[in-house]
Amino acid sequence: MTVHHLRRSLLRCGVGALVLAWLPMPSLAQAAQPTDADARAERIVQKMPPEALHGLVQSYFMGGTAKQPPGSIGAAGYVPALPAYGIPAQQQNDAGIGPNNYPVGFDARGWPTGVRGNAGDATPLPSTLALAATWNPRLAETGGRMIADEARAQGINVLLAGGINLSREPRNGRTFEYFGEDPLLAGTMDGAEIRGIQSRHVVSTIKHFALNAQETNRLAISSDIGERAMRESDLLAFELAIEQGHPGAVMCGYNKVNGIYDCSNAHLLNDVLKRDWHYPGWVMTDWGGDHGVTDALAGVDQVSGEDFTGDDNGKGNFGAPLMRAIADHTIPVSRLQDMARRILRSMLANGLFDAPPPKPVDFEADAKVSQDAEEQALVLLKNDAAQLPLDAHVQRIAVIGGHADVGVLSGGGSAQVWPVHGPAIKPVHPDLHDSASPWIVYDPSSPLRALQQRFRKARIDYVDGDDPARATALAKSADVAIVFATQWEAEGIDLPNLSLPGHQDALVTAVAAANPHTVVVLESGTAVRMPWLPNVAAVLEAWYPGARGGEAIADVLSGRVNPSGRLPITFPRDERQLPRPVIAGGASADYDVEGAAVGYKWFDRQKLEPLFPFGYGLSYTRFVYSDLKVSTGPRVTVSFVVRNMGSRAGMDTPQVYVDMPTADGEAPRRLAGFDKVDLKPGEQAVVSATIDPRLFAVFDVAANRWRIDAGRYTVEVGHSSRDLALCGTTDMKAASIAP
Ligand code: BGC
């Protein structure tokens, strides 16, 4: 059974818009113009002898084994200040969903006695995938500002943020840290978050460059893929985010691409990033991602956590070995100057030299930022017979499982944020690998309590779901049963499959058999298999909901908030529909199987019916689209009318797709634009989107340029990638675009 309607548009497109003129088109990634920051960086570099320049090109890891140098605040990376040249220290810290912190110790009962970091506390946003599900770059930008302000209050000025590896492999344990499967959505959202961070005297990275698509064998696996396919998919996501967000640093990943480590990969770093994209900032390695002093020649500007590959005493690859290579001219001193210049210009461009004192953190206001994001991230996947919102006069509600009495789940690893006032339950350390294994942490935001506040007259009971008999008995006695199901993910560990772990499928099935009004709330890091889907009345995907997740979930369940999230990844029926039914475990992953057809493009190309398609999400109201106009180029503009036909106010996310006219395209359809509109009942708005010409193009490897083939292109507007309502065409002349 499918709850969505795979209403592939059967409309025949009419005659389209005008013929585009002129070619070739200019470079989109315009050569960076020298700025004041470049000039200042150059002046400083000119004064610095090699020994001083060398002070900038490696950072020291403070989290674990290394001794902490004076001046460091004990975060992931520290680069000492150089007062003689007026250069401030770099205090680098992770920041997937907020400044990463970690427990300083545990008491006898196993509860953390505090968290690390000057200011200690931090506010977790919903997961990055949840942010992507909002399809609202304004929320990503606001979230970025919030993270940066909290980080700066702790003395941090470089954030290891901006994770954007495309979700090629939904079992990837870090899927929750990334922006989904589409280059335009991911690039736009990530660019916005980076812009937000960097508006606050803080440098942001973008990571992990590139094709770091899974955690299994992550330190050695080779992502094998053709040049054209990677340019049109994973690299396009980076390209768009870098253009829109201008991150000061790029972090190269652990994995190899086509047999060469990311951080030793001159093609990725020198040819693509620095030459083709004119990237002016610095490349830092992932922690321990360096593989030799010659990485400097491949494009690395800074080795991170030098003690990962060295010995804590400056003997890492960019320690003594780099200075020897400079002395014997194996590496020219001009390269060392370039490394320092790139680092300094990004620090200067983002105001690290001139930063005013940080403001005190308003945790209450930040929790609100987190809640706003989650409210727009919640995706209503199924809602039979208008089960949701819950009837305002409901008498008895059964809440089952997922620790919903106390909190909401978060993702583990370097993107973990230990929440303000500590976790909701005693943190569990699954001890999967070693002492560095991540913890399972619940944020203290109780859906149960939030529901009790919204339904004051109702009786609401909770059972943990461990005993299915108790759960079904409670469900039977209630008007509505809400099961909270969880799927924990973490850095370093891929999921074996997309099924809910433990006995949760059986629990949902049993509860649904006991009560026809069963609602499932999913707290997951990625897509979930739902064998029980036909039996439940409603499903709400909440991702990892963040600091005020419980409140946001209760607001959607009660109808205070109309759900407006849309899936940023395809939910397959089962793993057999994926390009790799079993996750690649050996020395390499063959990504040429799907090539650039990541996610929904693969499902479209293979004509597979997913469980829920990319871009999908229901609302408590109904939106219709009309009056499509497709303009002439060279930048094609699409406009149409969105009307709220229901009786509730709500937000909609109309999506524009371009169909490639030839089989030469990587897939039948590409997301080419989107917007988020807020409409009162009966209200309408004109939405317009300008399509990036690269979304009409293929990457011509021989010419090293984007190439638009002449032809008639279909442009569609839809509610999801599989529910397309309007259709138009535009005729394109052949054109060529510099990368
Ligand atoms: C992760 C990075 C992170 C770094 C520093 C690495 O293991 O892959 O994403 O920024 O650690 O904590």
XYZ file of C-alpha atoms in Angstrom, residues 15-720:
706
model
C 4.903 24.410 -26.682
C 7.401 26.064 -24.474
C 8.988 29.326 -23.892
C 11.364 31.151 -26.120
C 14.629 29.962 -27.498
C 17.639 30.911 -25.473
C 20.259 32.962 -27.118
C 23.990 33.231 -26.976
C 26.840 31.111 -25.787
C 29.244 30.492 -24.210
C 28.110 31.639 -20.785
C 30.495 33.115 -18.259
C 31.992 31.200 -15.385
C 29.550 30.824 -12.519
C 32.226 30.430 -9.885
C 33.682 33.838 -10.832
C 37.384 34.163 -10.109
C 37.610 35.537 -6.578
C 38.321 39.261 -6.677
C 41.150 40.351 -4.383
C 39.627 41.768 -1.230
C 40.899 43.806 1.649
C 41.379 40.486 3.472
C 43.614 39.203 0.670
C 45.713 42.371 0.724
C 46.058 42.294 4.522
C 46.943 38.591 4.450
C 49.580 39.228 1.823
C 51.165 42.043 3.846
C 51.387 39.809 6.927
C 52.802 36.851 4.994
C 55.511 39.048 3.479
C 56.779 39.835 6.977
C 56.889 36.228 8.133
C 59.948 33.956 7.857
C 59.270 30.251 7.105
C 59.473 29.303 10.805
C 56.685 31.749 11.631
C 54.546 30.705 8.640
C 54.937 27.156 9.853
C 53.091 28.067 13.052
C 49.833 28.236 11.096
C 49.797 24.971 9.212
C 48.973 22.409 11.863
C 46.529 22.195 14.716
C 46.746 20.265 17.966
C 43.985 17.944 19.131
C 42.861 18.578 22.660
C 40.042 16.156 23.211
C 41.837 12.996 24.075
C 45.352 11.834 24.573
C 47.330 14.953 23.805
C 48.465 17.300 26.492
C 46.723 20.617 26.301
C 48.975 23.559 25.443
C 48.528 26.776 27.397
C 45.960 28.988 25.682
C 43.913 26.143 24.241
C 40.358 25.742 25.479
C 40.418 22.007 24.899
C 38.307 21.664 21.779
C 39.016 19.596 18.648
C 41.851 21.719 17.273
C 44.128 24.506 18.463
C 46.513 26.682 16.463
C 48.501 28.964 18.789
C 48.419 32.734 18.316
C 51.405 34.507 16.765
C 51.422 37.786 18.725
C 54.463 39.146 16.875
C 52.311 39.317 13.745
C 49.024 40.170 15.457
C 47.565 36.758 14.540
C 44.969 35.381 16.982
C 44.820 31.714 17.989
C 42.436 29.357 16.239
C 40.167 27.431 18.588
C 38.459 24.868 16.361
C 35.447 22.874 17.443
C 32.835 20.593 15.935
C 29.433 22.061 15.310
C 27.067 19.816 13.390
C 23.983 20.985 15.308
C 25.605 23.142 17.974
C 29.037 23.463 19.584
C 30.167 19.936 20.408
C 30.951 19.315 24.072
C 31.628 16.197 26.077
C 31.356 15.049 29.660
C 34.191 15.914 32.007
C 33.367 12.867 34.111
C 30.586 10.635 35.423
C 29.270 10.163 38.914
C 28.761 6.778 40.562
C 25.298 6.448 38.980
C 26.708 7.013 35.491
C 25.448 10.568 35.012
C 27.808 13.203 33.590
C 29.189 15.559 36.219
C 29.452 18.387 33.690
C 30.386 19.081 30.120
C 33.559 20.349 28.602
C 33.873 23.826 27.123
C 34.406 27.227 28.723
C 30.738 28.053 28.909
C 29.899 24.372 29.123
C 26.361 24.249 27.950
C 25.135 24.290 24.392
C 21.791 24.161 22.615
C 21.211 21.292 20.181
C 19.411 22.171 16.966
C 17.470 19.377 15.289
C 19.728 17.153 13.167
C 21.142 18.577 9.956
C 18.882 16.244 7.955
C 15.944 17.738 9.860
C 17.112 21.213 8.872
C 17.173 20.003 5.258
C 13.596 18.760 5.715
C 12.473 22.332 6.445
C 13.470 23.337 2.893
C 13.858 26.761 4.464
C 17.302 28.350 4.103
C 16.294 31.164 6.471
C 16.068 28.641 9.318
C 19.471 27.197 8.413
C 20.987 30.685 8.451
C 19.402 31.529 11.807
C 20.602 28.180 13.172
C 24.116 28.960 11.932
C 24.092 32.310 13.740
C 22.921 30.613 16.925
C 25.658 27.967 16.810
C 28.321 30.584 16.149
C 27.179 32.853 18.994
C 27.214 29.968 21.469
C 30.585 28.818 20.164
C 32.123 32.246 20.456
C 30.905 32.544 24.027
C 33.068 29.461 24.679
C 36.069 31.062 22.970
C 35.739 29.101 19.713
C 36.370 30.886 16.436
C 36.558 28.098 13.821
C 33.610 25.731 13.503
C 33.930 22.291 11.951
C 30.460 22.586 10.472
C 28.899 22.467 7.032
C 28.646 18.661 6.566
C 27.280 18.100 3.068
C 28.116 14.603 1.874
C 25.174 13.557 -0.307
C 23.082 10.706 1.063
C 24.174 8.119 -1.467
C 23.994 5.453 1.183
C 21.044 5.929 3.551
C 22.572 3.427 6.019
C 25.511 5.824 6.470
C 25.777 6.429 10.228
C 26.305 10.143 9.588
C 23.219 10.677 7.398
C 21.744 12.785 10.215
C 24.754 15.131 9.948
C 24.178 15.924 6.275
C 21.614 17.741 4.124
C 20.116 14.840 2.179
C 20.409 13.470 -1.339
C 19.964 16.392 -3.718
C 22.764 18.813 -4.695
C 20.543 21.902 -5.010
C 18.692 21.387 -1.727
C 21.850 20.422 0.155
C 23.951 23.197 -1.402
C 21.347 25.878 -0.694
C 20.723 24.814 2.894
C 24.394 24.283 3.727
C 25.373 27.577 2.084
C 22.783 29.333 4.257
C 24.020 27.704 7.469
C 27.620 28.619 6.664
C 26.555 32.221 5.901
C 24.857 32.358 9.296
C 27.928 31.056 11.126
C 30.316 33.364 9.322
C 28.192 36.448 9.991
C 29.381 36.148 13.615
C 33.205 36.515 13.535
C 33.597 32.754 13.190
C 35.043 30.715 10.306
C 33.040 27.708 9.124
C 34.356 24.687 7.317
C 32.484 22.688 4.734
C 33.103 18.930 4.994
C 34.035 16.168 4.164
C 35.474 16.828 0.709
C 34.598 14.522 -0.989
C 32.468 11.400 -1.418
C 32.728 10.398 2.248
C 29.474 8.511 1.797
C 29.664 5.831 4.483
C 31.408 5.052 7.757
C 32.175 1.389 7.090
C 35.942 1.226 6.534
C 35.913 5.013 6.412
C 39.647 5.456 6.896
C 40.547 3.409 3.846
C 37.611 2.844 1.521
C 37.817 4.157 -2.021
C 34.711 5.821 -3.445
C 34.986 4.824 -7.078
C 33.078 7.017 -9.509
C 33.493 8.616 -12.928
C 34.456 12.260 -13.210
C 31.259 13.395 -14.882
C 29.040 11.643 -12.357
C 30.808 13.184 -9.371
C 30.780 16.671 -10.873
C 26.998 16.426 -11.375
C 26.268 15.093 -7.897
C 28.455 15.206 -4.787
C 30.829 17.852 -6.118
C 27.942 20.004 -7.372
C 26.543 20.073 -3.830
C 29.900 21.393 -2.549
C 30.206 23.820 -5.466
C 26.806 25.381 -4.798
C 27.306 25.585 -1.026
C 30.759 27.151 -1.440
C 29.386 29.767 -3.863
C 26.530 30.623 -1.541
C 28.225 30.342 1.839
C 31.917 31.139 1.140
C 33.225 28.878 3.909
C 36.673 29.929 5.116
C 37.939 26.348 5.121
C 37.269 23.037 3.386
C 37.888 19.803 5.297
C 39.144 16.945 3.155
C 37.745 13.554 4.183
C 39.188 10.266 5.409
C 38.255 8.135 2.406
C 39.853 7.754 -1.000
C 38.297 8.808 -4.288
C 39.235 6.580 -7.192
C 42.086 5.077 -5.191
C 43.614 8.331 -3.879
C 43.041 9.615 -0.349
C 40.908 12.766 -0.251
C 43.690 14.708 1.462
C 46.333 13.503 -1.002
C 44.057 14.057 -3.975
C 45.548 16.785 -6.154
C 42.720 16.434 -8.631
C 40.039 17.160 -6.033
C 41.961 19.817 -4.114
C 44.126 21.572 -6.674
C 42.253 21.008 -9.940
C 38.608 21.099 -8.930
C 38.490 23.147 -5.735
C 41.280 25.661 -6.135
C 41.594 25.954 -9.935
C 38.123 25.333 -11.347
C 36.144 26.813 -8.458
C 38.694 29.553 -7.638
C 38.432 28.647 -3.952
C 40.430 31.239 -1.986
C 40.275 29.700 1.530
C 42.266 26.911 3.173
C 42.041 23.129 3.068
C 42.332 21.415 6.452
C 42.504 17.646 6.812
C 40.035 15.600 8.772
C 41.615 14.497 12.049
C 44.225 11.940 11.031
C 43.249 12.271 7.366
C 46.776 13.302 6.252
C 49.024 10.763 4.587
C 52.404 12.403 4.069
C 54.207 15.674 3.682
C 53.404 15.612 -0.036
C 49.767 16.314 0.855
C 51.008 19.925 0.850
C 51.604 19.615 -2.885
C 48.201 17.993 -3.386
C 46.509 21.069 -1.922
C 46.334 20.595 1.863
C 47.043 23.834 3.750
C 46.687 22.675 7.345
C 46.997 19.287 9.047
C 44.413 18.897 11.806
C 45.222 17.214 15.091
C 48.850 16.725 14.111
C 49.241 14.209 16.951
C 46.867 11.809 15.173
C 49.553 10.991 12.641
C 52.561 12.417 14.522
C 53.632 11.952 18.099
C 52.267 14.963 20.004
C 55.584 16.743 19.603
C 55.323 18.418 16.250
C 56.604 15.417 14.345
C 53.435 14.915 12.327
C 53.516 15.237 8.558
C 53.337 19.037 8.621
C 55.721 19.296 11.588
C 59.429 18.593 11.175
C 58.946 16.673 7.892
C 57.378 19.736 6.236
C 60.193 22.033 7.385
C 62.776 19.556 6.095
C 61.004 19.483 2.743
C 61.030 23.294 2.639
C 64.729 23.344 3.548
C 65.677 20.904 0.809
C 63.308 22.587 -1.688
C 61.211 19.476 -2.274
C 58.362 21.790 -1.360
C 58.882 25.412 -2.402
C 58.625 28.080 0.268
C 56.071 29.782 -1.979
C 53.712 26.869 -1.195
C 54.186 27.461 2.541
C 53.417 31.145 1.951
C 50.315 30.194 -0.027
C 49.145 27.924 2.795
C 49.524 30.719 5.340
C 47.990 33.328 3.020
C 44.878 31.193 2.533
C 44.476 30.654 6.272
C 44.991 34.317 7.117
C 42.678 35.660 4.410
C 39.819 33.487 5.674
C 40.464 34.564 9.260
C 40.569 38.208 8.168
C 37.566 37.959 5.832
C 35.491 36.603 8.708
C 36.580 39.151 11.271
C 38.649 36.889 13.527
C 41.302 39.581 13.926
C 38.791 42.262 14.872
C 36.209 40.272 16.811
C 34.324 42.207 19.502
C 33.858 40.482 22.872
C 31.166 37.789 22.697
C 27.720 38.430 24.132
C 26.330 36.248 26.930
C 24.246 33.355 25.606
C 20.472 33.523 25.929
C 19.706 29.792 26.141
C 15.986 30.433 26.235
C 16.104 32.332 22.930
C 18.346 29.649 21.420
C 15.954 26.881 22.455
C 13.276 28.811 20.564
C 15.504 28.858 17.451
C 15.823 25.091 17.767
C 12.073 24.645 18.201
C 11.267 26.872 15.190
C 13.497 24.681 13.043
C 11.939 21.434 14.277
C 8.410 22.741 13.755
C 9.159 23.136 10.060
C 11.197 19.918 9.884
C 8.449 17.533 10.975
C 7.207 15.561 7.965
C 3.693 14.154 8.054
C 4.007 10.922 6.069
C 0.566 9.408 6.493
C -2.702 10.779 7.837
C -5.647 8.509 7.087
C -9.101 9.913 7.735
C -7.568 13.107 9.132
C -6.353 11.272 12.246
C -4.154 14.286 12.916
C -4.372 16.837 14.306
C -5.725 15.116 17.386
C -9.263 15.995 18.309
C -9.160 18.883 20.781
C -11.630 16.999 22.983
C -9.780 13.684 23.024
C -10.251 12.001 26.412
C -7.545 9.364 26.675
C -4.174 9.236 24.976
C -1.697 6.376 25.295
C 1.948 7.406 24.801
C 4.251 4.453 24.249
C 8.006 4.017 23.982
C 11.001 6.058 22.857
C 11.552 7.582 26.340
C 8.826 10.044 25.305
C 8.101 10.628 28.986
C 11.402 12.481 29.369
C 13.055 13.392 26.097
C 13.942 13.043 22.446
C 16.822 11.192 20.782
C 19.971 12.774 19.316
C 22.732 11.491 17.013
C 26.167 10.424 18.274
C 29.778 11.264 17.477
C 31.527 14.564 16.867
C 28.189 16.234 16.070
C 26.887 15.357 19.542
C 25.775 18.201 21.755
C 25.277 17.412 25.434
C 22.261 19.550 26.202
C 21.797 22.391 28.659
C 20.954 20.912 32.125
C 22.199 17.458 31.040
C 20.603 14.533 29.224
C 17.086 13.244 29.872
C 18.099 9.689 30.756
C 21.331 8.165 31.947
C 23.451 8.188 28.783
C 24.128 4.776 27.330
C 27.528 3.893 25.971
C 26.910 1.073 23.535
C 30.571 0.065 23.579
C 30.501 -0.875 19.947
C 34.134 -0.296 19.220
C 36.194 1.134 22.020
C 36.253 3.868 24.619
C 35.871 6.478 21.874
C 32.466 5.064 20.922
C 29.695 7.617 20.930
C 27.015 7.851 23.590
C 23.259 7.573 23.166
C 21.959 10.883 24.472
C 18.364 12.025 24.902
C 17.651 15.752 24.972
C 15.470 16.753 27.931
C 12.369 17.820 26.039
C 9.456 15.560 26.915
C 6.760 14.971 24.276
C 4.559 13.524 27.032
C 4.754 16.663 29.154
C 4.192 18.881 26.123
C 1.093 16.855 25.193
C -0.194 17.137 28.770
C 0.102 20.922 28.498
C -1.797 20.988 25.208
C -4.555 18.537 26.254
C -5.116 19.547 29.855
C -8.466 17.802 30.126
C -7.311 14.500 28.669
C -5.881 11.585 30.597
C -2.480 10.792 29.111
C -0.606 7.673 30.242
C 2.861 6.472 29.347
C 4.441 3.027 29.143
C 7.952 2.394 27.910
C 7.041 -0.267 25.350
C 9.412 -2.916 26.744
C 6.425 -5.056 27.632
C 4.164 -5.343 24.536
C 1.283 -6.722 26.623
C 1.223 -3.620 28.848
C 1.540 -1.398 25.780
C -1.372 -3.022 23.955
C -3.533 -3.001 27.083
C -2.924 0.721 27.469
C -3.527 1.297 23.732
C -6.843 -0.553 23.934
C -8.046 1.648 26.760
C -7.229 4.898 24.927
C -8.881 6.900 22.148
C -5.523 7.349 20.445
C -2.215 5.502 20.819
C 1.002 7.336 19.957
C 4.075 5.140 19.596
C 7.455 6.882 19.674
C 9.928 4.782 17.673
C 13.650 5.499 17.638
C 16.555 4.708 15.340
C 19.932 5.783 16.756
C 22.803 6.649 14.431
C 26.340 7.772 15.099
C 29.601 8.688 13.452
C 31.832 5.691 12.898
C 29.029 3.121 12.705
C 26.774 2.446 9.733
C 23.333 0.982 10.243
C 23.041 -2.697 9.286
C 19.686 -1.879 7.642
C 16.871 0.668 7.741
C 14.599 -1.337 10.044
C 13.704 0.040 13.448
C 16.071 -1.673 15.885
C 14.999 -4.080 18.611
C 11.417 -5.191 18.843
C 9.912 -1.862 17.753
C 8.291 -3.178 14.540
C 6.512 -5.825 16.573
C 5.503 -3.223 19.148
C 3.958 -0.925 16.524
C 2.158 -3.872 14.911
C 0.742 -5.009 18.244
C -0.369 -1.517 19.266
C -1.960 -0.916 15.839
C -3.882 -4.180 16.200
C -5.138 -2.994 19.592
C -6.131 0.502 18.502
C -7.088 1.606 14.961
C -6.149 5.175 15.893
C -2.442 4.499 16.183
C -0.004 7.297 15.372
C 3.719 6.572 14.950
C 6.249 9.320 15.663
C 9.677 8.441 14.280
C 12.877 9.843 15.776
C 15.366 8.698 13.182
C 18.643 9.738 11.617
C 17.722 8.477 8.175
C 15.010 6.643 6.237
C 13.065 3.919 8.043
C 11.418 0.715 6.797
C 7.776 0.483 7.813
C 6.335 -3.021 7.475
C 3.413 -1.886 9.667
C 2.539 1.153 7.536
C -0.825 -0.143 6.222
C -1.999 -0.818 9.785
C -1.417 2.573 11.387
C -3.503 5.702 10.983
C -0.737 8.301 10.874
C 3.047 8.620 10.747
C 5.053 11.700 11.670
C 8.796 11.807 10.952
C 10.498 13.921 13.645
C 14.210 13.153 12.858
C 16.436 14.030 15.835
C 14.265 16.837 17.163
C 16.713 18.959 19.216
C 16.393 21.089 22.347
C 12.629 21.640 22.157
C 11.690 18.633 20.063
C 9.010 17.421 22.465
C 7.204 20.752 22.249
C 7.458 20.901 18.445
C 6.089 17.358 18.096
C 3.189 18.133 20.437
C 2.451 21.319 18.487
C 2.058 19.366 15.246
C 0.088 16.538 16.885
C -2.280 19.069 18.439
C -2.588 21.211 15.323
C -1.036 24.347 16.827
C 1.474 23.987 14.016
C 0.568 22.796 10.539
C 3.286 20.376 9.363
C 5.343 21.648 6.446
C 8.477 19.474 6.293
C 9.290 17.615 3.082
C 11.556 14.573 2.748
C 15.159 15.471 1.831
C 15.838 11.770 1.174
C 13.892 8.967 -0.464
C 12.434 6.342 1.867
C 12.877 2.981 0.101
C 10.494 0.088 0.665
C 13.479 -2.040 1.568
C 17.220 -2.226 0.985
C 16.826 -4.259 -2.205
C 15.727 -1.074 -3.950
C 19.031 0.661 -3.170
C 21.941 0.747 -5.629
C 23.785 -1.534 -3.173
C 21.448 -3.921 -1.352
C 24.299 -4.520 1.096
C 26.575 -1.691 2.177
C 30.028 -1.840 0.543
C 32.368 -3.399 3.059
C 35.620 -3.992 1.217
C 38.343 -1.772 -0.134
C 36.063 0.160 -2.443
C 32.488 1.232 -3.030
C 31.340 1.219 -6.642
C 29.394 4.459 -6.970
C 29.278 4.130 -10.739
C 26.288 1.853 -10.159
C 24.114 4.923 -9.682
C 26.651 7.527 -10.822
C 25.047 10.959 -10.475
C 21.614 9.369 -10.039
C 21.642 9.669 -6.248
C 18.444 9.023 -4.272
C 15.241 9.861 -6.134
C 17.130 10.042 -9.434
C 18.042 6.366 -9.019
C 14.431 5.466 -8.205
C 13.221 7.414 -11.255
C 15.848 5.912 -13.544
C 15.156 2.361 -12.379
C 11.392 2.991 -12.327
C 11.156 1.869 -8.713
C 8.310 2.821 -6.447
C 9.676 4.056 -3.118
C 7.835 3.943 0.169
C 7.883 7.754 0.244
C 9.500 9.857 -2.464
C 11.942 12.741 -2.164
C 10.145 16.048 -1.578
C 7.070 14.371 -0.069
C 5.145 15.593 2.967
C 1.502 16.154 3.917
C -0.213 19.175 5.416
C -3.425 19.788 7.349
C -4.500 21.958 4.435
C -4.322 21.537 0.659
C -2.374 23.536 -1.882
C -2.986 23.761 -5.626
C -0.712 25.118 -8.310
C -1.650 26.959 -11.522
C -0.559 29.498 -14.126
C 2.901 28.180 -14.896
C 5.114 30.507 -16.910
C 8.541 29.436 -18.067
C 10.678 32.362 -19.200
C 13.415 32.659 -21.713
C 17.055 32.362 -20.636
C 19.947 32.396 -20.372
C 18.741 32.080 -16.780
C 15.337 30.452 -17.039
C 12.776 31.846 -14.621
C 9.731 29.848 -13.667
C 6.685 31.411 -12.066
C 3.370 29.959 -10.933
C 0.574 30.483 -8.462
C 0.213 28.549 -5.190
C -3.185 28.670 -3.506
C -4.209 27.377 -0.081
C -7.532 25.614 -0.758
C -8.150 24.428 2.797
C -9.482 25.993 5.948
C -6.208 26.185 7.873
C -3.193 28.412 7.439
C -0.063 26.532 6.456
C 3.301 26.490 4.723
C 3.930 24.804 1.411
C 7.096 23.888 -0.462
C 6.461 23.905 -4.195
C 9.261 22.213 -6.107
C 10.496 22.838 -9.657
C 12.022 19.944 -11.579
C 13.837 19.920 -14.926
C 13.589 16.850 -17.118
C 16.638 16.080 -19.180
C 15.656 15.710 -22.846
C 18.079 12.932 -23.713
C 18.983 9.632 -22.177
C 22.382 11.256 -21.726
C 21.178 12.928 -18.540
C 21.974 11.066 -15.327
C 18.302 10.646 -14.501
C 14.937 11.707 -15.836
C 14.426 14.574 -13.426
C 16.424 17.032 -11.311
C 15.308 19.410 -8.593
C 15.917 22.862 -10.073
C 14.219 25.225 -7.628
C 12.010 25.420 -4.547
C 10.427 27.933 -2.241
C 8.576 27.900 1.053
C 5.399 29.971 1.249
C 3.100 30.714 4.176
C -0.559 31.080 3.167
C -3.757 31.781 5.044
C -6.899 29.859 4.065
C -7.934 30.878 0.555
C -4.800 32.980 0.087
C -2.587 32.653 -2.969
C 0.915 33.746 -3.900
C 2.986 33.957 -7.048
C 6.165 31.962 -6.630
C 9.103 32.383 -8.940
C 12.398 30.570 -9.170
C 15.402 31.206 -11.368
C 17.058 28.024 -12.511
C 20.829 27.678 -12.291
C 21.988 26.867 -15.857
C 24.089 23.980 -14.524
C 20.841 22.188 -13.776
C 20.150 22.074 -17.526
C 23.707 20.900 -18.210
C 25.883 17.828 -18.231
C 29.537 17.980 -17.228
C 31.707 17.568 -20.320
C 34.869 15.970 -18.958
C 36.964 16.426 -22.122
C 36.202 20.155 -22.248
C 36.221 20.473 -18.429
C 33.070 22.611 -18.728
C 29.356 22.350 -18.208
C 27.571 21.774 -21.508
C 23.937 22.502 -22.270
C 22.747 20.422 -25.181
C 20.328 22.088 -27.551
C 16.792 20.822 -27.194
C 13.412 21.162 -25.601
C 13.501 20.842 -21.830
C 10.461 20.055 -19.741
C 10.027 22.053 -16.559
C 7.550 20.736 -13.979
C 6.174 22.024 -10.722
C 5.111 19.575 -8.082
C 4.341 18.703 -4.487
C 7.140 16.120 -4.516
